[in-house]
Amino acid sequence: MDSPSIRHLKLLKELLLIEREEDFFQYKEQFLKANVETRRKNGVTWYPIQILNQELGYGDLLQIEVERTTHLDEAHQFSTGKNVTLFTNKEKDETYEMTGTIKRSGKNKMLIILHGEELPDWAYDGKLGINIQFDDNSYTEMQKALDIVINAKIPIAIGSKLAELREIMQGEMNPSFEKPDESILIPNLNLSQNRAIRHALSAHDVAVIHGPPGTGKTTTLVQAIRLTLQNEKQVLVCAPTNTAVDLLTEKLLEQGISVLRVGHPARISEELINSSVDGQVQNHQYYKDIKNLRKNAEEYFRMAGKYKRVFGKEDAAQRAAFYAEAKNCIKEARLLEEHVVNSLFESAQVICCTPVTSTNRGLQKKTFQTLFFDEASQALEPMVWIPLIKCNRVIFSGDHFQLPPVVKSIKAKKEGLDITLLDRCIKLEGVSSLLTRQYRMHNAIMSFSNAYFYNNELEADITVKEALLDATSESDLLSLPVELIDTAGCSFDEVQNPETLSLFNTGEADLLYKHLNLLLEQYAYSYPAQKISVGIISPYKEQIELLKEKLSEQNMEGKPIDHISVKTIDGFQGEERDVIYISLVRSNTESEIGFLSDIRRMNVALTRARKKLVVIMDTATVGNHPFYKSFIEYCEKNNFYKSAWEFLY
């Protein structure tokens, strides 16, 4: 009979199949079954497009810049790192395609790295378009990893602790720790950060650095990595998104640590390309030799091509000789490049990548003592096992009260696919350390989340505790750290877009910009020479599009604003601004709040502001939910409550 841990992993395999099915169903619904016009509206197709230019980029990969020629500035779902298909509709009964990965995506232009050495002939004949591709690779790798974990045996194989880790994660075995080394004291870190590092380094199997918003969990993790490298030659570092991996790479490089950033060049930040495999190959002393060998191969192929119509034995022999030389040059270039790449994987102190990229060919035979996994709250459990099967222990960093992983299937979510390894490890006795001092926000902005999620264990650092836009101002706009603006009774009804099924609220959007303009006016009066950063958040994509549209109508010239961005909650993960506005959108007579009930996402939204948080909501609609009821009571108790009527006339 299977152990509880194996039964759990077999269930995960089933849930992954359900999730993949739902993911593919949604892809087909919005994509494969729809015509080009509908796909353009859904933002999954650009058609027609033109190729602006093409050039060889890093790793001698062909990259093209494309621009859409119609439907300009319309919202789309293309973003950096996504796989796409370049296609033509020129032939009536046949579509020609070529795949690629987005390097950079803008409103109307995209830079794409193609999976091929040259553009096919049909790409020059017009009628071109770009489609988003369905990504099946991550599902395949997760299933493979689960199979390996399920089949790991106890007693353990020499040098492998996989079966033991499996049982520990399930709570069937106890994790073990050495006595923490109390002599570890990093001067620029606080008491809880130092304690968390000492605890993590003492772990034999698993440890968690629990970092609530603004507590410096990535900084703490980087120092834990630096100290681990004093005893281990090399460590593996992962995070679920390329953005998070790039941030870790950047911070590790700042510490003077040698990092190899593994991943497709299109998914790596421009600033870090020199740390990537392709970047380091191109900067290697042998790169000129590799390039010369490839040039020679091209020349031999060209010369062989002159003998297309062979007339005699000598001609045939000459052609064969040129082909043989070309193939030798290619073989030598490949062997030399493999040697360079292998040396990079051997010599780097840290290898940084996403979980799926840890299956890279250069990592296939490698094992590590320690895996550091950041933003672990956002990674599905099967995703974490992909790199963990190469390692003997794992140190997680994250916050299980912030963004959970995205699960599209309601059935898979109900049965627990969104429960992460971080969620489970936090419950294991003695495994996690809480970072308790936050360096981001005013005490009053922190206080609600602190009480609701963190048992009031957090404290605001003295540098931010009382930081307001203007503590001396008589205006609440500048001197109040939090404002809840209640739209109940204003008839600001939500509206559903029948095509996207997402919601928007025009009344809330107008009110938001009215409040923002008043705030900026007051700030300019108090501090004529200073500027502030502003973030505008909504959980609904349709509201984000409306807010962006209305922002373009605002005259921001000469206003005291150095940066303004409008994003969904997920888009603001890890970011912060001086002032944050949140538009909750929901306003209906049935008190339906949909996915506003995902309070972990709301925790992220409520903790992005440094000096001022403004939340716009219809309390009559959302106030029945215990989380929002508590927030409303918190605001009323501290005189942060305002009625929208105060700003309408």
XYZ file of C-alpha atoms in Angstrom:
649
model
C 0.000 0.000 0.000
C 1.267 3.469 -0.890
C 2.485 5.798 1.860
C 0.556 9.075 2.458
C 3.285 11.036 0.648
C 3.071 8.852 -2.474
C -0.756 8.989 -2.457
C -0.467 12.793 -2.260
C 1.957 12.950 -5.208
C -0.194 10.623 -7.314
C -3.164 12.917 -6.639
C -1.027 15.872 -7.779
C -0.350 14.035 -11.056
C -4.111 13.664 -11.627
C -4.790 17.300 -10.711
C -2.076 18.449 -13.118
C -3.802 16.576 -15.948
C -7.097 18.285 -15.051
C -5.339 21.679 -14.946
C -3.629 21.124 -18.306
C -6.975 20.122 -19.824
C -8.634 23.300 -18.518
C -5.695 25.450 -19.616
C -5.823 23.984 -23.133
C -9.645 24.306 -23.222
C -9.386 28.028 -22.399
C -6.665 28.410 -25.034
C -8.873 26.712 -27.655
C -11.935 28.749 -26.669
C -10.223 32.108 -27.008
C -7.907 31.053 -29.778
C -8.265 27.985 -31.977
C -12.043 28.159 -32.431
C -12.080 31.905 -33.008
C -11.517 33.702 -36.299
C -8.712 36.229 -36.731
C -10.970 39.178 -35.885
C -12.084 37.632 -32.557
C -8.510 36.608 -31.731
C -7.349 40.178 -32.325
C -10.036 41.409 -29.911
C -8.933 38.783 -27.348
C -5.374 40.078 -27.711
C -3.877 36.702 -28.721
C -3.206 37.527 -32.393
C -1.601 40.413 -34.257
C -2.641 40.427 -37.916
C -1.528 41.876 -40.245
C 2.034 42.704 -39.209
C 5.145 43.871 -41.006
C 8.755 42.922 -40.282
C 10.701 46.120 -39.576
C 14.154 44.545 -39.386
C 16.037 41.322 -38.725
C 19.468 40.625 -37.241
C 21.512 37.957 -35.502
C 21.338 38.374 -31.722
C 22.935 36.542 -28.778
C 23.805 32.925 -29.421
C 23.639 33.633 -33.171
C 19.846 33.435 -32.958
C 17.826 35.326 -35.549
C 15.701 38.101 -34.084
C 13.070 40.143 -35.883
C 11.228 43.309 -34.940
C 7.586 43.311 -36.019
C 4.875 45.959 -35.935
C 1.137 45.589 -36.245
C -0.383 47.760 -38.960
C -4.016 47.844 -37.747
C -5.832 47.797 -34.362
C -3.080 50.014 -32.976
C -2.854 50.552 -29.178
C -5.490 47.882 -28.454
C -4.848 45.718 -25.387
C -3.078 42.394 -25.996
C -1.739 39.396 -24.053
C 1.743 39.275 -25.616
C 4.526 39.683 -23.075
C 8.244 38.988 -22.655
C 9.126 35.284 -22.577
C 5.950 33.938 -24.190
C 6.262 31.523 -27.094
C 4.651 32.696 -30.330
C 4.084 31.541 -33.905
C 4.851 33.650 -36.966
C 2.353 32.642 -39.673
C 1.186 33.567 -43.160
C -2.308 33.307 -44.625
C -1.061 33.796 -48.182
C -2.002 30.312 -49.363
C -5.736 29.699 -49.352
C -5.681 26.134 -48.035
C -2.372 26.081 -46.190
C -0.833 28.056 -43.330
C 2.933 28.281 -42.976
C 4.343 28.746 -39.461
C 7.584 29.373 -37.590
C 7.963 29.503 -33.787
C 9.808 32.024 -31.631
C 10.005 33.632 -28.186
C 9.188 37.253 -27.345
C 12.262 39.218 -26.270
C 10.482 42.531 -25.806
C 6.841 43.528 -26.156
C 5.370 47.028 -26.502
C 2.006 48.500 -27.489
C 2.409 47.943 -31.214
C 5.897 46.482 -31.683
C 7.540 43.228 -30.653
C 11.076 41.870 -30.747
C 11.004 38.102 -31.347
C 13.852 35.588 -31.237
C 13.017 32.931 -33.838
C 13.697 29.216 -33.403
C 15.580 28.961 -36.698
C 18.629 30.342 -38.455
C 16.878 32.280 -41.233
C 13.500 33.609 -42.299
C 11.648 31.260 -44.655
C 10.807 32.490 -48.166
C 7.107 32.892 -47.360
C 7.926 35.512 -44.711
C 8.790 37.963 -47.485
C 5.450 37.628 -49.270
C 3.222 39.602 -46.883
C -0.010 38.578 -45.086
C 1.950 37.805 -41.894
C 0.621 37.507 -38.364
C 1.691 36.493 -34.830
C -0.191 34.027 -32.564
C 0.400 33.150 -28.910
C 1.323 29.459 -28.535
C 0.037 26.991 -25.960
C 2.910 26.054 -23.638
C 2.879 22.333 -22.852
C 6.504 22.010 -21.770
C 5.995 22.977 -18.119
C 3.254 20.319 -17.684
C 5.531 17.656 -19.189
C 8.439 18.568 -16.886
C 6.219 18.651 -13.775
C 4.834 15.174 -14.535
C 8.357 13.806 -15.117
C 9.573 15.284 -11.803
C 6.628 13.804 -9.860
C 7.344 10.364 -11.330
C 10.980 10.575 -10.147
C 9.905 11.655 -6.621
C 7.255 8.901 -6.405
C 9.801 6.246 -7.416
C 12.567 7.427 -5.055
C 13.285 4.643 -2.576
C 13.995 4.416 1.138
C 16.628 3.443 2.243
C 18.063 6.290 0.221
C 20.582 5.992 -2.563
C 24.067 7.201 -1.679
C 24.283 10.950 -2.095
C 20.519 11.366 -2.660
C 17.962 12.454 -0.076
C 14.971 12.655 -2.392
C 12.814 9.981 -0.708
C 13.620 11.472 2.696
C 12.666 14.989 1.516
C 9.393 13.589 0.136
C 8.495 12.087 3.541
C 9.565 15.233 5.446
C 7.386 17.493 3.255
C 4.411 15.245 3.989
C 5.100 15.334 7.744
C 5.914 11.599 7.836
C 9.515 12.250 8.989
C 10.912 15.077 11.088
C 13.342 17.604 9.618
C 16.663 17.909 11.449
C 18.851 20.878 12.331
C 22.311 21.514 13.728
C 22.771 23.982 16.565
C 22.635 27.453 14.890
C 26.006 29.220 14.627
C 25.455 32.232 16.902
C 28.690 33.834 15.685
C 26.975 34.670 12.341
C 26.119 38.345 12.521
C 25.823 40.448 9.371
C 26.108 44.110 10.466
C 23.700 45.678 7.938
C 20.926 43.168 8.673
C 18.482 43.370 11.574
C 18.026 40.869 14.408
C 15.233 38.823 12.756
C 17.116 38.674 9.421
C 20.286 37.412 11.124
C 18.263 34.885 13.122
C 16.565 33.626 9.946
C 19.938 33.162 8.216
C 21.427 31.270 11.171
C 18.355 29.028 11.281
C 18.342 28.377 7.503
C 22.039 27.464 7.442
C 21.567 25.000 10.316
C 18.953 22.988 8.350
C 19.829 19.521 7.053
C 16.668 19.163 4.943
C 14.357 22.169 4.726
C 14.026 25.695 6.134
C 11.727 28.641 5.391
C 12.563 32.338 5.522
C 9.069 33.791 5.964
C 9.194 37.335 4.580
C 6.045 39.482 4.838
C 5.813 42.623 2.616
C 8.767 45.007 2.867
C 10.812 42.885 5.300
C 13.767 42.345 2.935
C 13.388 38.609 2.293
C 15.376 38.676 -0.972
C 18.196 40.621 0.730
C 18.203 38.027 3.532
C 18.172 35.120 1.073
C 21.134 36.589 -0.857
C 23.196 36.788 2.356
C 22.247 33.173 3.187
C 23.489 32.163 -0.286
C 26.744 34.113 0.194
C 27.463 32.365 3.507
C 26.527 28.916 2.133
C 29.131 29.377 -0.619
C 31.823 29.456 2.065
C 31.188 25.714 2.555
C 29.704 24.654 -0.790
C 31.374 25.123 -4.174
C 28.103 25.764 -6.041
C 24.389 26.243 -5.290
C 21.207 26.226 -7.365
C 18.899 29.263 -7.069
C 15.349 29.288 -8.471
C 12.215 31.437 -8.522
C 8.928 30.852 -10.377
C 9.184 33.931 -12.652
C 11.970 35.277 -14.834
C 11.561 38.706 -13.213
C 12.238 37.232 -9.751
C 15.235 35.232 -11.078
C 16.648 38.403 -12.683
C 16.303 40.305 -9.385
C 18.177 37.560 -7.508
C 20.886 37.469 -10.201
C 21.334 41.240 -9.923
C 21.602 41.184 -6.123
C 24.050 38.246 -6.160
C 26.267 40.015 -8.717
C 26.302 43.092 -6.447
C 27.848 40.841 -3.767
C 30.678 39.907 -6.139
C 29.378 36.352 -6.583
C 29.864 34.657 -9.966
C 26.432 33.819 -11.406
C 25.395 31.861 -14.468
C 21.885 32.965 -15.486
C 20.360 30.049 -17.387
C 17.416 30.596 -19.717
C 16.315 31.638 -23.181
C 17.903 35.023 -24.067
C 14.409 36.408 -24.758
C 13.414 35.803 -21.135
C 16.465 37.437 -19.541
C 16.682 41.148 -18.735
C 18.865 43.128 -21.202
C 21.039 44.333 -18.287
C 21.863 40.754 -17.278
C 22.550 39.260 -20.700
C 26.307 39.185 -19.955
C 25.564 36.801 -17.070
C 23.583 34.443 -19.321
C 25.044 31.335 -20.942
C 24.945 32.956 -24.408
C 26.403 36.217 -23.091
C 29.283 34.486 -21.331
C 30.000 32.285 -24.367
C 30.241 35.408 -26.544
C 32.628 37.025 -24.077
C 34.809 33.893 -23.803
C 38.385 33.843 -25.146
C 37.503 30.932 -27.485
C 34.457 32.645 -29.017
C 36.473 34.101 -31.932
C 37.685 30.585 -32.788
C 34.097 29.262 -32.702
C 32.935 32.102 -34.953
C 35.819 31.585 -37.410
C 35.061 27.864 -37.659
C 31.416 28.633 -38.460
C 32.455 31.225 -41.056
C 34.772 28.684 -42.661
C 31.925 26.147 -42.723
C 29.685 28.670 -44.509
C 32.425 29.341 -47.046
C 32.957 25.624 -47.743
C 29.197 25.115 -48.151
C 29.125 28.071 -50.569
C 31.988 26.615 -52.606
C 30.331 23.176 -52.640
C 27.191 24.863 -53.950
C 29.026 25.891 -57.121
C 29.054 22.209 -58.106
C 25.273 21.840 -58.167
C 25.381 20.169 -61.574
C 28.180 17.622 -61.355
C 29.703 16.738 -64.767
C 32.663 14.558 -63.879
C 34.450 12.541 -61.232
C 36.825 15.389 -60.333
C 33.921 17.809 -59.850
C 32.070 15.300 -57.664
C 35.207 14.667 -55.593
C 35.784 18.397 -55.143
C 32.189 18.927 -54.032
C 32.418 16.040 -51.539
C 35.696 17.449 -50.174
C 34.141 20.882 -49.603
C 31.152 19.302 -47.836
C 33.461 17.195 -45.665
C 35.490 20.287 -44.683
C 32.290 22.209 -43.882
C 31.034 19.396 -41.656
C 34.402 19.152 -39.889
C 34.342 22.885 -39.169
C 30.808 22.649 -37.778
C 31.765 19.653 -35.617
C 34.864 21.454 -34.255
C 32.831 24.602 -33.534
C 30.208 22.529 -31.698
C 32.794 20.659 -29.624
C 34.590 23.893 -28.720
C 31.305 25.571 -27.757
C 30.316 22.541 -25.640
C 33.684 22.734 -23.869
C 33.136 26.466 -23.132
C 29.550 25.889 -21.917
C 30.606 22.960 -19.687
C 33.355 25.085 -18.136
C 30.794 27.847 -17.403
C 28.489 25.365 -15.623
C 31.455 24.015 -13.651
C 32.966 27.318 -12.543
C 29.899 29.426 -11.599
C 29.275 29.741 -7.859
C 25.537 30.177 -8.391
C 23.317 28.866 -11.158
C 20.133 30.959 -11.398
C 17.055 29.829 -13.339
C 13.317 29.171 -13.283
C 12.264 25.619 -12.262
C 11.503 24.455 -15.824
C 14.844 25.837 -17.061
C 16.648 23.690 -14.471
C 16.116 20.847 -16.966
C 18.625 22.617 -19.283
C 21.117 20.246 -20.952
C 24.023 21.785 -19.033
C 22.310 20.900 -15.734
C 21.136 17.390 -16.591
C 23.914 15.492 -14.813
C 24.568 18.055 -12.075
C 23.595 17.675 -8.421
C 23.712 20.257 -5.630
C 23.755 20.192 -1.874
C 21.408 23.204 -1.555
C 18.512 24.691 -3.525
C 17.425 28.242 -2.663
C 13.875 28.906 -3.859
C 12.535 32.496 -3.724
C 8.872 33.618 -4.080
C 7.913 30.055 -3.149
C 4.291 31.069 -2.459
C 3.745 31.474 -6.219
C 5.035 28.049 -7.317
C 2.885 24.939 -7.703
C 4.273 22.026 -5.674
C 5.118 19.932 -8.791
C 7.025 22.950 -10.160
C 9.293 23.031 -7.085
C 10.114 19.321 -7.376
C 11.684 19.890 -10.837
C 14.871 21.521 -9.417
C 14.572 19.855 -6.000
C 15.211 16.367 -7.429
C 18.813 17.531 -8.043
C 19.361 18.737 -4.458
C 19.769 17.416 -0.897
C 18.138 20.297 0.957
C 15.995 23.331 0.179
C 15.724 26.792 1.703
C 12.459 28.473 0.770
C 11.822 32.201 0.888
C 8.357 33.672 0.541
C 5.092 34.582 2.205
C 2.086 32.256 2.122
C -0.169 35.270 2.751
C 0.790 36.856 -0.580
C 0.131 35.836 -4.210
C -0.731 32.140 -4.594
C 0.037 30.214 -7.795
C -2.418 30.597 -10.683
C -4.711 27.568 -11.035
C -7.248 27.781 -13.869
C -9.286 24.652 -13.104
C -11.876 25.117 -10.343
C -11.880 21.337 -9.701
C -8.067 21.151 -9.410
C -8.075 24.155 -7.074
C -10.803 22.649 -4.867
C -8.779 19.447 -4.536
C -5.662 21.320 -3.466
C -3.448 21.978 -6.513
C -2.928 25.556 -5.310
C -1.530 24.370 -1.936
C 2.209 24.954 -2.250
C 5.197 23.265 -0.624
C 5.708 26.555 1.230
C 2.159 26.289 2.655
C 2.932 22.777 3.869
C 6.434 23.474 5.191
C 5.281 26.501 7.203
C 3.154 24.063 9.238
C 6.122 21.800 10.045
C 7.430 22.414 13.542
C 10.565 24.551 13.816
C 11.079 24.970 10.065
C 10.266 28.662 9.475
C 11.718 31.961 10.693
C 9.661 35.151 10.471
C 11.260 38.431 9.364
C 9.613 40.964 11.640
C 10.858 44.412 10.637
C 9.475 46.067 7.498
C 11.177 48.939 5.680
C 8.481 49.983 3.218
C 5.370 51.541 4.683
C 3.918 53.874 7.269
C 2.828 52.083 10.425
C -0.890 52.708 9.713
C -0.624 51.208 6.202
C 1.030 48.122 7.705
C -1.214 47.761 10.751
C -4.298 46.179 9.185
C -2.385 43.374 7.410
C -0.168 42.998 10.470
C -3.181 42.246 12.659
C -5.134 40.172 10.110
C -2.305 37.984 8.766
C 0.795 38.258 10.956
C -0.451 38.190 14.594
C 0.844 41.771 15.073
C 4.414 40.417 14.999
C 5.649 42.968 12.441
C 7.108 46.326 13.332
C 7.699 49.307 11.065
C 11.299 50.488 10.957
C 11.885 53.963 12.375
C 12.822 55.209 8.866
C 9.288 54.548 7.555
C 7.092 54.341 10.653
C 5.795 57.935 10.490
C 6.653 58.746 6.837
C 3.778 60.746 5.311
C 3.415 62.897 2.198
C 3.221 65.917 4.530
C 2.721 65.433 8.275
C 2.250 69.194 8.828
C -0.463 69.676 6.193
C -3.989 70.536 7.278
C -5.273 68.577 4.289
C -6.189 64.910 4.843
C -4.993 64.300 1.295
C -1.390 64.658 2.474
C -1.491 64.015 6.221
C -3.600 60.826 6.330
C -1.672 57.612 5.541
C -4.853 55.676 4.609
C -8.168 56.714 3.057
C -11.096 54.399 2.426
C -13.444 56.155 -0.018
C -16.904 54.594 0.151
C -19.016 54.773 -3.028
C -22.134 53.193 -1.451
C -25.239 55.040 -2.608
C -23.454 56.786 -5.519
C -24.884 54.465 -8.212
C -21.379 53.590 -9.424
C -22.556 50.230 -10.749
C -20.121 47.641 -12.088
C -20.428 46.740 -15.787
C -19.361 43.497 -17.448
C -17.673 43.489 -20.837
C -19.651 40.794 -22.748
C -16.560 39.726 -24.747
C -13.884 39.482 -22.048
C -16.392 38.873 -19.189
C -14.192 41.140 -17.053
C -15.701 44.007 -15.040
C -15.198 47.766 -15.000
C -16.587 50.710 -13.043
C -16.492 54.119 -14.735
C -17.679 55.987 -11.627
C -14.771 54.620 -9.557
C -12.270 55.445 -12.323
C -13.452 59.068 -12.551
C -13.447 59.442 -8.764
C -9.916 58.017 -8.549
C -8.473 60.590 -10.967
C -10.407 63.404 -9.315
C -8.845 62.468 -5.955
C -5.377 62.026 -7.497
C -5.474 65.456 -9.162
C -6.531 67.083 -5.872
C -3.704 65.281 -4.062
C -1.102 66.349 -6.659
C -2.346 69.936 -6.510
C -1.931 70.017 -2.721
C 1.486 68.323 -2.921
C 2.777 70.801 -5.512
C 1.688 73.619 -3.189
C 3.519 72.074 -0.187
C 6.610 70.834 -2.060
C 7.005 72.719 -5.363
C 10.441 71.161 -6.053
C 9.659 67.516 -5.177
C 7.963 64.645 -6.992
C 6.243 61.419 -5.922
C 5.615 57.990 -7.457
C 2.050 56.704 -7.911
C 0.660 53.221 -8.517
C -2.917 52.470 -9.563
C -4.157 48.920 -8.945
C -7.325 47.000 -9.724
C -8.031 43.263 -9.579
C -9.976 43.474 -12.882
C -8.231 43.690 -16.272
C -11.120 45.592 -17.846
C -10.851 48.251 -15.132
C -7.086 48.444 -15.757
C -7.748 49.166 -19.456
C -10.302 51.853 -18.538
C -7.916 53.429 -16.003
C -5.095 53.463 -18.596
C -7.420 55.072 -21.139
C -8.515 57.730 -18.651
C -4.894 58.333 -17.580
C -4.045 59.258 -21.184
C -6.783 61.926 -20.966
C -5.277 63.500 -17.805
C -2.963 66.458 -18.190
C -0.002 65.364 -16.046
C 2.410 67.933 -17.471
C 3.977 70.003 -14.718
C 2.418 67.805 -11.990
C 4.716 66.655 -9.120
C 4.868 63.078 -10.329
C 8.003 61.195 -11.320
C 6.411 57.827 -12.107
C 2.863 56.551 -12.546
C 1.863 52.992 -13.436
C -1.465 51.210 -13.804
C -1.348 47.429 -13.265
C -3.221 44.414 -11.924
C -2.268 43.157 -8.446
C -0.029 40.470 -9.949
C 1.798 43.167 -11.916
C 2.683 44.986 -8.684
C 4.085 41.942 -6.844
C 7.398 42.963 -5.256
C 6.982 46.645 -6.195
C 6.197 49.736 -4.130
C 5.161 53.384 -4.678
C 4.820 56.501 -2.513
C 1.065 56.552 -3.207
C -1.140 53.582 -4.130
C -4.754 53.730 -5.336
C -6.871 50.561 -5.365
C -10.158 50.411 -7.285
C -12.172 47.356 -6.165
C -14.843 47.782 -8.927
C -17.563 45.552 -7.458
C -20.884 47.311 -6.909
C -24.093 45.273 -7.164
C -27.274 44.620 -5.197
C -26.454 40.912 -4.673
C -23.222 41.621 -2.700
C -21.308 39.429 -5.163
C -17.563 40.042 -4.938
C -16.131 37.242 -7.137
C -12.388 36.840 -6.830
C -12.108 39.810 -4.443
C -12.557 36.988 -1.935
C -8.936 35.994 -2.715
C -7.645 37.874 0.324
C -3.996 36.893 -0.279
C -4.061 38.960 -3.468
C -5.654 41.855 -1.595
C -2.912 41.631 1.030
C -0.390 42.257 -1.760
C -2.366 45.270 -3.026
C -2.777 46.808 0.445
C 0.966 46.614 1.178
C 2.475 48.341 -1.894
C 2.216 51.947 -0.582
C 4.981 53.750 1.320
C 3.234 56.941 2.471
C -0.376 56.932 1.271
C -2.942 54.216 0.531
C -6.317 55.087 -1.058
C -8.905 52.301 -1.387
C -12.102 52.963 -3.375
C -14.936 50.510 -2.693
C -18.684 50.125 -2.371
C -18.947 49.005 1.267
C -22.582 47.909 0.751
C -21.371 45.307 -1.795
C -18.071 44.112 -0.321
C -18.639 44.822 3.377
C -20.334 41.477 4.100
C -17.080 39.569 3.569
C -15.222 39.193 6.908
C -11.900 40.479 5.479
C -13.384 43.703 4.053
C -15.663 44.124 7.075
C -12.521 44.112 9.262
C -10.789 46.600 6.941
C -13.788 48.961 6.991
C -13.904 48.777 10.811
C -10.150 49.460 10.964
C -10.581 52.562 8.784
C -13.599 53.840 10.748
C -11.783 53.357 14.068
C -8.770 55.389 12.855
C -10.760 58.138 11.077
C -9.589 56.971 7.629
C -13.163 56.546 6.357
C -14.500 59.007 3.727
C -17.663 59.094 1.679
C -17.291 59.499 -2.079
C -19.786 62.367 -1.862
C -17.014 64.505 -0.309
C -15.153 64.460 -3.644
C -17.976 64.523 -6.183
C -18.929 68.212 -6.060
